[in-house]
Tab-separated table of C-alpha atoms in Angstrom:
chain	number	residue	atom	x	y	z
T	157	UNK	CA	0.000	0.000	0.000
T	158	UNK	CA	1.195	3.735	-1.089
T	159	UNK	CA	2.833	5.642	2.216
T	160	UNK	CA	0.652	9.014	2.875
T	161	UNK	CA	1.394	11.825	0.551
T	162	UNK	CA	1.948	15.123	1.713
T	163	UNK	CA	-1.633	16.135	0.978
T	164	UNK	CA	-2.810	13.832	3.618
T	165	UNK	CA	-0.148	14.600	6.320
T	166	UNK	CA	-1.766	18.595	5.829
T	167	UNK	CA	-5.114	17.639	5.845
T	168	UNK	CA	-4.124	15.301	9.447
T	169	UNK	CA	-2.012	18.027	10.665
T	170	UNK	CA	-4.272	20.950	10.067
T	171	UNK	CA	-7.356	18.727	12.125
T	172	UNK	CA	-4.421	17.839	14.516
T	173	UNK	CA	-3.625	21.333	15.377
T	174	UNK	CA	-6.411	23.266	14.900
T	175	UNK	CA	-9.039	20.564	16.804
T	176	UNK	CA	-12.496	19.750	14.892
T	177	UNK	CA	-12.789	21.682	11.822
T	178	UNK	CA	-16.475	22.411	10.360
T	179	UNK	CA	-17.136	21.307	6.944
T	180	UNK	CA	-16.291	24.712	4.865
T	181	UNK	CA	-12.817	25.157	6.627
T	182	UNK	CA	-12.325	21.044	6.172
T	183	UNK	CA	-13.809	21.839	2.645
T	184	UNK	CA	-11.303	24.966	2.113
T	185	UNK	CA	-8.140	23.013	3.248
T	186	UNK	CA	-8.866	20.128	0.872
T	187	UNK	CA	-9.206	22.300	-1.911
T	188	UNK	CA	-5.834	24.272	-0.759
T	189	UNK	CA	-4.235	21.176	-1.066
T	190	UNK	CA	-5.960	18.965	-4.116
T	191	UNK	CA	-6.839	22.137	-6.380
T	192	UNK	CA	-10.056	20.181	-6.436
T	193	UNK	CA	-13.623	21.475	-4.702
T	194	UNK	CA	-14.754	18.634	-2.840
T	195	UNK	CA	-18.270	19.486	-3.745
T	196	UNK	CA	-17.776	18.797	-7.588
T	197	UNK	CA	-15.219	16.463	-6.949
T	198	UNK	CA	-16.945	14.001	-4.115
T	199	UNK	CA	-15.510	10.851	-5.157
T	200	UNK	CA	-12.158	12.002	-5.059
T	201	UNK	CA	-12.833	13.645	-1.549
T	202	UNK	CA	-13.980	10.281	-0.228
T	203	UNK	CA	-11.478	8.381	-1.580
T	204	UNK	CA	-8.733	10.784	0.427
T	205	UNK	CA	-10.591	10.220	3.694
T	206	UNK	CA	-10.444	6.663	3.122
T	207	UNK	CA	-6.680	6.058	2.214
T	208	UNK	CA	-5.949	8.150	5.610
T	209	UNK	CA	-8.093	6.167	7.790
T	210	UNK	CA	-6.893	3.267	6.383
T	211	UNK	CA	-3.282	3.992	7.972
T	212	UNK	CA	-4.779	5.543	10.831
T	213	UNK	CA	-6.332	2.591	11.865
T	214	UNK	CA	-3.560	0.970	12.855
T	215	UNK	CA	-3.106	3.361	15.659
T	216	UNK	CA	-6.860	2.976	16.540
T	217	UNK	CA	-7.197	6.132	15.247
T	218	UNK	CA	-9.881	7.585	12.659
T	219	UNK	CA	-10.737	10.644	10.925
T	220	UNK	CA	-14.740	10.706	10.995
T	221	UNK	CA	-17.536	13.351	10.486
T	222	UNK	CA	-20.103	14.520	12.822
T	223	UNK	CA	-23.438	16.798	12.930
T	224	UNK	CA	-23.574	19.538	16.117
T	225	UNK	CA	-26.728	18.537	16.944
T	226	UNK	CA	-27.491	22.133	18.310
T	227	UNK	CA	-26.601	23.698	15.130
T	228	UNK	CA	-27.260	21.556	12.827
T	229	UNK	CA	-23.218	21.882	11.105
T	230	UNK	CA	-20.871	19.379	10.246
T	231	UNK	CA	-17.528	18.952	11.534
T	232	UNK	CA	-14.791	17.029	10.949
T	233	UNK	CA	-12.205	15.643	13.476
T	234	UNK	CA	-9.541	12.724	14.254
T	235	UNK	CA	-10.590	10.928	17.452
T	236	UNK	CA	-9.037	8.032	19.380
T	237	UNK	CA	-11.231	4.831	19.135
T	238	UNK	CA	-9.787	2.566	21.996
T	239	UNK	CA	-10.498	3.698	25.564
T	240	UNK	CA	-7.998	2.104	27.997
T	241	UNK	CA	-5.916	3.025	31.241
T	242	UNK	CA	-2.928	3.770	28.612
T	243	UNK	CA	-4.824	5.696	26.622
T	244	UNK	CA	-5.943	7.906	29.815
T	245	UNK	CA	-2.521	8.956	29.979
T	246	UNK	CA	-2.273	11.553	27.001
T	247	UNK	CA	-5.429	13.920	28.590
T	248	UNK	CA	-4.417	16.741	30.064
T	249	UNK	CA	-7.015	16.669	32.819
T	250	UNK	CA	-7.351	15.879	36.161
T	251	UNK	CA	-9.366	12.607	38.222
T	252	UNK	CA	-11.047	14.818	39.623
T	253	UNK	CA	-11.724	17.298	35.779
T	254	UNK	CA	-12.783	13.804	34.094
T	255	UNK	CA	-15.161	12.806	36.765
T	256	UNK	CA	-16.810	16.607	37.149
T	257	UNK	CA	-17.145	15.821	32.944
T	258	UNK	CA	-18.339	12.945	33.182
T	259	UNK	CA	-21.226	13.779	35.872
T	260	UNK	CA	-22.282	16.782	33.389
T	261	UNK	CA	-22.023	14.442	30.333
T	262	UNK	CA	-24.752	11.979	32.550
T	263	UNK	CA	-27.026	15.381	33.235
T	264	UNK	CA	-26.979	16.569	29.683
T	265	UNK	CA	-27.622	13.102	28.510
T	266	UNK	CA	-30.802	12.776	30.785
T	267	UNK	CA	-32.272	15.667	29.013
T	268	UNK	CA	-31.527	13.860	25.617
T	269	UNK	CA	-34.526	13.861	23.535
T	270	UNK	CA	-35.761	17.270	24.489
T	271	UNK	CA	-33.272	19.994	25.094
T	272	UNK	CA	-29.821	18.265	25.423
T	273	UNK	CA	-28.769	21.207	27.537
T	274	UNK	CA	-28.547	22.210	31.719
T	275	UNK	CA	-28.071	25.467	33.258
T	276	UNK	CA	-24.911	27.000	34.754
T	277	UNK	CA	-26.186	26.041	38.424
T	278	UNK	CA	-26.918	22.902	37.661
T	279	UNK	CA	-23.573	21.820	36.102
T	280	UNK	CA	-22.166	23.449	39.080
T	281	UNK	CA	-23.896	21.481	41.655
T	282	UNK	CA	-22.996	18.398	39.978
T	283	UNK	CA	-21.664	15.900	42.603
T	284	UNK	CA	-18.529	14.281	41.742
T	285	UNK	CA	-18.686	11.431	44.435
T	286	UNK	CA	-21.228	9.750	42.265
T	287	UNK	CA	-18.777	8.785	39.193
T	288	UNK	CA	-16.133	7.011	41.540
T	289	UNK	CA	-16.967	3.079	42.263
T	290	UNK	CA	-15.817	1.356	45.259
T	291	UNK	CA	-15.626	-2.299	43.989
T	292	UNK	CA	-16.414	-4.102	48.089
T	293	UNK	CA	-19.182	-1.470	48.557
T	294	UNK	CA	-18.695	-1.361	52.053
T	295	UNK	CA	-20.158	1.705	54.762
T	296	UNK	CA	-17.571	3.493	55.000
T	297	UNK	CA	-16.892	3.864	51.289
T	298	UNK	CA	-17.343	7.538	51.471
T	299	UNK	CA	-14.434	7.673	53.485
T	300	UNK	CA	-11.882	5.972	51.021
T	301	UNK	CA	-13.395	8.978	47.901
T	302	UNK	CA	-10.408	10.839	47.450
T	303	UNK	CA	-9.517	13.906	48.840
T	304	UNK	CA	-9.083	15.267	45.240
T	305	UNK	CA	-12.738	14.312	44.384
T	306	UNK	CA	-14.111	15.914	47.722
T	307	UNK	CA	-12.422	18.913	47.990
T	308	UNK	CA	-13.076	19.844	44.529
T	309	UNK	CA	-13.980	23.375	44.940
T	310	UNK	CA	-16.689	25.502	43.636
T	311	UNK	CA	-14.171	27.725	41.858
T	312	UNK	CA	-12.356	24.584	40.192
T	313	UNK	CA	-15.269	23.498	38.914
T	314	UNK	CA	-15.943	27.025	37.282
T	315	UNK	CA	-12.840	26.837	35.899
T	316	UNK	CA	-12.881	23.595	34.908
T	317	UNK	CA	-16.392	24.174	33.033
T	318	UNK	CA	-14.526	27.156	31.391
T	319	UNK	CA	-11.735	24.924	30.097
T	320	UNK	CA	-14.110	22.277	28.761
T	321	UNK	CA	-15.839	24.555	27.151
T	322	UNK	CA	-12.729	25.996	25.467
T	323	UNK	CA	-11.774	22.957	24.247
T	324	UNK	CA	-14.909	22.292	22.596
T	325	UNK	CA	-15.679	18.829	24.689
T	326	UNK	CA	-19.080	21.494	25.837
T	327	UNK	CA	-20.345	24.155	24.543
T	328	UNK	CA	-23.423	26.943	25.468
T	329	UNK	CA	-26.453	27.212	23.794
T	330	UNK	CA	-28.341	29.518	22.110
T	331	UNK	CA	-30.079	30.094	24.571
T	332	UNK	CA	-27.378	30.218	27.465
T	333	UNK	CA	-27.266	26.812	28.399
T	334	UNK	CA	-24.983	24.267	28.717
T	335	UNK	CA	-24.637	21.353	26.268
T	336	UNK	CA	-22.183	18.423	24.630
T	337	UNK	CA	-19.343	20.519	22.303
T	338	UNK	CA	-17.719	19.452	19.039
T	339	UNK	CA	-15.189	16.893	20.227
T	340	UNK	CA	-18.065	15.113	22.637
T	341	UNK	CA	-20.381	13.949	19.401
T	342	UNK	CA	-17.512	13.151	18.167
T	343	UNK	CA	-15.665	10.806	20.749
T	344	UNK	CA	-18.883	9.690	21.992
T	345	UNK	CA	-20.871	8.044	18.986
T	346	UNK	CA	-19.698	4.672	21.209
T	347	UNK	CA	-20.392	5.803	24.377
T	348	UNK	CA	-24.135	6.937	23.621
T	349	UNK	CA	-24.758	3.019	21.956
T	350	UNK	CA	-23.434	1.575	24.617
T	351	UNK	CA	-25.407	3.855	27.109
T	352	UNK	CA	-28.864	3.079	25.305
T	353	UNK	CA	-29.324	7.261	24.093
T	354	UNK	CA	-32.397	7.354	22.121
T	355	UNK	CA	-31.868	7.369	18.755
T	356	UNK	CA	-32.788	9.206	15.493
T	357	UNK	CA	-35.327	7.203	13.325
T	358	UNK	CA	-34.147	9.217	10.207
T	359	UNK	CA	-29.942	8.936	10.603
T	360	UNK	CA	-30.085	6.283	13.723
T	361	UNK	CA	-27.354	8.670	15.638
T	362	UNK	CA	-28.273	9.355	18.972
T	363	UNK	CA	-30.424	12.396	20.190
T	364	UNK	CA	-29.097	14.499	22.136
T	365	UNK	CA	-31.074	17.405	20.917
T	366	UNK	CA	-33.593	16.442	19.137
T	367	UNK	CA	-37.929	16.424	18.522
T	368	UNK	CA	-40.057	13.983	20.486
T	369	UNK	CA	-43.667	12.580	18.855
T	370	UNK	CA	-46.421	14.329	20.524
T	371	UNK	CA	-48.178	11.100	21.366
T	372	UNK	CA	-46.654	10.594	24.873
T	373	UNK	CA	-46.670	6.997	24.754
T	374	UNK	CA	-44.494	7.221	21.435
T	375	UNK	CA	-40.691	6.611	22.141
T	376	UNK	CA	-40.030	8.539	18.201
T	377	UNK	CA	-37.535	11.116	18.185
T	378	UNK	CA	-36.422	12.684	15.000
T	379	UNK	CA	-33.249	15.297	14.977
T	380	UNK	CA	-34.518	19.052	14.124
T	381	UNK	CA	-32.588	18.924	10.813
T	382	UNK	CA	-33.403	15.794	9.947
T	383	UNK	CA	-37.068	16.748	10.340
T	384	UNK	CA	-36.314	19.736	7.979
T	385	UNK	CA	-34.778	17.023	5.794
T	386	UNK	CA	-37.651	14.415	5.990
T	387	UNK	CA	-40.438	17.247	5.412
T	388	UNK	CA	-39.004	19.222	3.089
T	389	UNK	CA	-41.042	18.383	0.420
T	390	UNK	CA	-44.822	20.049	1.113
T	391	UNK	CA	-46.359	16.869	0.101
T	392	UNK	CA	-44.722	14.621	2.285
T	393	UNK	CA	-46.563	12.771	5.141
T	394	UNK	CA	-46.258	14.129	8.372
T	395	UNK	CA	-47.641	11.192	10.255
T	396	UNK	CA	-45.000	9.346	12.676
T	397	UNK	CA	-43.895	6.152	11.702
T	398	UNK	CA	-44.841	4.143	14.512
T	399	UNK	CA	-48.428	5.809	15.612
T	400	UNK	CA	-49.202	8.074	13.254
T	401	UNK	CA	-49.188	11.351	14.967
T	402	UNK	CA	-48.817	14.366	13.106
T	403	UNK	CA	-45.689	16.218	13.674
T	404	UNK	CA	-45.984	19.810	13.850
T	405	UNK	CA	-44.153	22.457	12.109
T	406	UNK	CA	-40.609	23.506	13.224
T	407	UNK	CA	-38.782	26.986	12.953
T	408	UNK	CA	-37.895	27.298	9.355
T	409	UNK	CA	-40.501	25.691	7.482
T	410	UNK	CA	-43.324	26.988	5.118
T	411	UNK	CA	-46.549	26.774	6.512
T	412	UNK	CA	-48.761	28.594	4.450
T	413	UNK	CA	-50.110	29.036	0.532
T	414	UNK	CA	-47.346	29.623	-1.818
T	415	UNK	CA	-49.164	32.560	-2.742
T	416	UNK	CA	-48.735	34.165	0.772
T	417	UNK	CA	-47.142	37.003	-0.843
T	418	UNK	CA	-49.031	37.503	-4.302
T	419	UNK	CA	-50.776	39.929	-5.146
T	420	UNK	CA	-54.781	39.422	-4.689
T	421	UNK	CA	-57.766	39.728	-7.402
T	422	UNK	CA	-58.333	42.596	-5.969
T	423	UNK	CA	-55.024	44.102	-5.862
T	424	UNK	CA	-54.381	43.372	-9.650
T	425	UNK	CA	-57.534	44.814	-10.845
T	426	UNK	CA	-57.081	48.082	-8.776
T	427	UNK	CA	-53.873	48.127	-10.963
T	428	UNK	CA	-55.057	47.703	-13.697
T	429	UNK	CA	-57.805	50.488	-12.961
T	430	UNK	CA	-54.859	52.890	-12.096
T	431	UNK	CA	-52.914	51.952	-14.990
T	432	UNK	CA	-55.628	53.333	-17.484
T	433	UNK	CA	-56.041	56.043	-15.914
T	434	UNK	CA	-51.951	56.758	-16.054
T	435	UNK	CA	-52.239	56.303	-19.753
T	436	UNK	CA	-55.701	58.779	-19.906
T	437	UNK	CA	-53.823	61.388	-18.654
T	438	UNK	CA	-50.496	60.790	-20.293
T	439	UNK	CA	-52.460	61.345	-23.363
T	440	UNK	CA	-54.551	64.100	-22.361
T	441	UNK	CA	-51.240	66.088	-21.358
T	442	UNK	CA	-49.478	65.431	-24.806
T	443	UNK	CA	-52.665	66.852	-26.654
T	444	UNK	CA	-52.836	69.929	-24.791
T	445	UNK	CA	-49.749	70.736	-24.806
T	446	UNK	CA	-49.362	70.578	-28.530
T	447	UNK	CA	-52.627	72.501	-28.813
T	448	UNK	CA	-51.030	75.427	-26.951
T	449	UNK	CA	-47.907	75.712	-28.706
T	450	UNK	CA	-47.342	78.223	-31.306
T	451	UNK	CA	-46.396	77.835	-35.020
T	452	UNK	CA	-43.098	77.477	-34.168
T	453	UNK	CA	-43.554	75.669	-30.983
T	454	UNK	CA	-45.316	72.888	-32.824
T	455	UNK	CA	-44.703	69.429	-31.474
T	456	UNK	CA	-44.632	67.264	-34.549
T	457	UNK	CA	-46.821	64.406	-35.068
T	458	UNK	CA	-43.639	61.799	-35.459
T	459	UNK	CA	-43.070	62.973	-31.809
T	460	UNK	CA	-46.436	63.079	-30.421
T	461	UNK	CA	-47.155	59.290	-31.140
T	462	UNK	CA	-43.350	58.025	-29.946
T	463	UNK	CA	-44.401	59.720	-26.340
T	464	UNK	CA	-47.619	58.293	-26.565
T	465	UNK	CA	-46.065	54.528	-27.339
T	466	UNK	CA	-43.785	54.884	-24.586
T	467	UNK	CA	-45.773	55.799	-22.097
T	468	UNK	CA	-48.268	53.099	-23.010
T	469	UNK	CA	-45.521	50.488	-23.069
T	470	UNK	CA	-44.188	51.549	-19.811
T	471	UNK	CA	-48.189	51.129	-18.246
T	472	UNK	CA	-48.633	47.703	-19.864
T	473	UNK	CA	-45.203	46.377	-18.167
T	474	UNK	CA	-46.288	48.000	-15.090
T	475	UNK	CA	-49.392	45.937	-15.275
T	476	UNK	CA	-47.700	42.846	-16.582
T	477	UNK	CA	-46.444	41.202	-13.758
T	478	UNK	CA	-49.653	41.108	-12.028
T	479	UNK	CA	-51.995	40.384	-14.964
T	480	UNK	CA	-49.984	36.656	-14.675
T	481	UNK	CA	-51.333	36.283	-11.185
T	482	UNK	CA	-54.661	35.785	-11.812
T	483	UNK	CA	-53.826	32.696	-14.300
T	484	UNK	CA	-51.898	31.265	-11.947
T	485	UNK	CA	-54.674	31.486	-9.336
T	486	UNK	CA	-57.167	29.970	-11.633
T	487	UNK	CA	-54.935	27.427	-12.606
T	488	UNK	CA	-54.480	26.139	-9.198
T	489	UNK	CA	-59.009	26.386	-8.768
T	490	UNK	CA	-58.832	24.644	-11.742
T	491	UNK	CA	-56.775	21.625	-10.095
């Protein structure tokens, strides 16, 4: 098999350095380095992610694609896809950092389905004693926590949530809250399996964020853009696949006629009315002004009727556009 070229060692190096990348930067350094836009040249694109994770995999490593579930974007990122104690050792964080992480991952996650996101006080008064296991289970296993894990301060755990936050393992809402970052869906696509997360019916990833069926004895959940994606088409059925339920409308989509913003009957006539009228006086002007000029002053006839054209043609294409209306409005009666 071929080594990596150069092109792949920038395209590893640039996700390396810079962290996830979304798709139009990812997009932008492929074509910086191929000459090639990976939009008209997909095969090719694909074929590049393959021969890297190919080599990468011997390392347990892989180059993989997510969807921010809270925006809806697509990101790319290399991730480590072995979790062991050796493996532990390259994070930067602390016991007691990984444990305040993972009690907000379990919060967030218990919202999954609905929101995906907790507030500031609540990630604050996670408790970290909860993600340590004592193996014997004996009383005084509160005792034996570690002194790291209990006297984790308020202020470390501010900071903490700051740091996470920089590094894109959370990130806030739009509306303020606090939910999984970047580097979370994508480490995690395991982790959420494993964990029984609901899942998508429409991409089978797990929801985080996502729309729940109306019928409260439905388990359905569908991600916002995937709904956008499923009912894009006005036609399309609405009903959930297991019990039928309509799903309603979501920020975004069309909900009315297509002629929400046409012109009425009404309107089009009355334009029509005011559009004769235009041309009455247009003419009316011409003629008296040519009957008040003198022998000298006389507007000749060659003249006269080229004003009187243009100003008709310039009525008519005023009233063109909405003398189409109509047609279209009886064509759709007709149907």
């Amino acid at each position: 098999m071929a080594p990596l070229s150069w092109r792949h060692h920038t395209l590893l190096q640039a996700l390396l350095h810079r962290g996830p990348l979304s798709e139009r930067d990812f997009h932008a350094v492929f074509a910086g380095v191929s000459g090639k836009d990976p939009a008209t040249h997909q095969q090719l694109f694909n074929d590049t992610l393959l021969k890297i994770n190919k080599d990468l995999a011997y390392l347990q490593f892989e180059l993989r694609a997510c969807i921010n579930q809270y925006d809806g974007m697509v990101y790319y990122g290399v991730v480590n896809n072995i979790v062991d104690e050796e493996s532990k050792l390259g994070t930067k964080y602390s016991v007691p950092q990984i444990a305040f992480y993972k009690g907000l991952l379990e919060a967030i996650v218990q919202e999954a389905g609905t929101d995906g996101s907790i507030t500031s006080i609540d990630a604050l008064n996670v408790r970290l004693e909860n993600q340590i296991v004592i193996v014997d289970g004996s009383e005084d296993s509160q005792s034996r926590v570690p002194s790291s894990i209990k006297n984790f301060s308020l202020s470390q755990k501010e900071n903490t949530l700051d740091e996470l936050i920089r590094d894109r393992w959370l990130s806030y809402t739009s509306t303020g809250k606090i939910g999984l970052g970047t580097r979370s869906f994508l480490d995690l696509r395991s982790w959420f399996r494993g964990n029984d997360i609901p899942s998508c019916v429409v991409c089978n990833e797990a929801c985080i964020k996502a729309s729940s069926c109306l019928n409260e004895g439905c388990n359905v959940r569908i991600h916002e853009y995937c709904l956008k994606k499923k009912f894009s088409q006005r036609k399309a059925s609405r009903a959930c696949s297991s019990c039928g339920t309509e799903w309603p409308c979501q920020d975004g989509e069309a909900d009315g006629d297509d002629d929400v913003n046409e012109p009425g009957e009404d309107q089009v006539s009355s334009a029509n009315r005011s559009s004769r009228k235009k041309r009455k006086r247009v003419k009316a002007e011409l003629v008296e002004e040519n009957n008040n000029a003198g022998p000298s002053m006389e507007v000749p006839r060659r003249i006269l009727r080229s004003a009187k054209a243009e100003a008709v043609e310039a009525a008519q294409e005023a009233s063109s556009a909405g003398a189409s209306q109509p047609d279209r409005g009886s064509k759709r009666r007709k149907k």
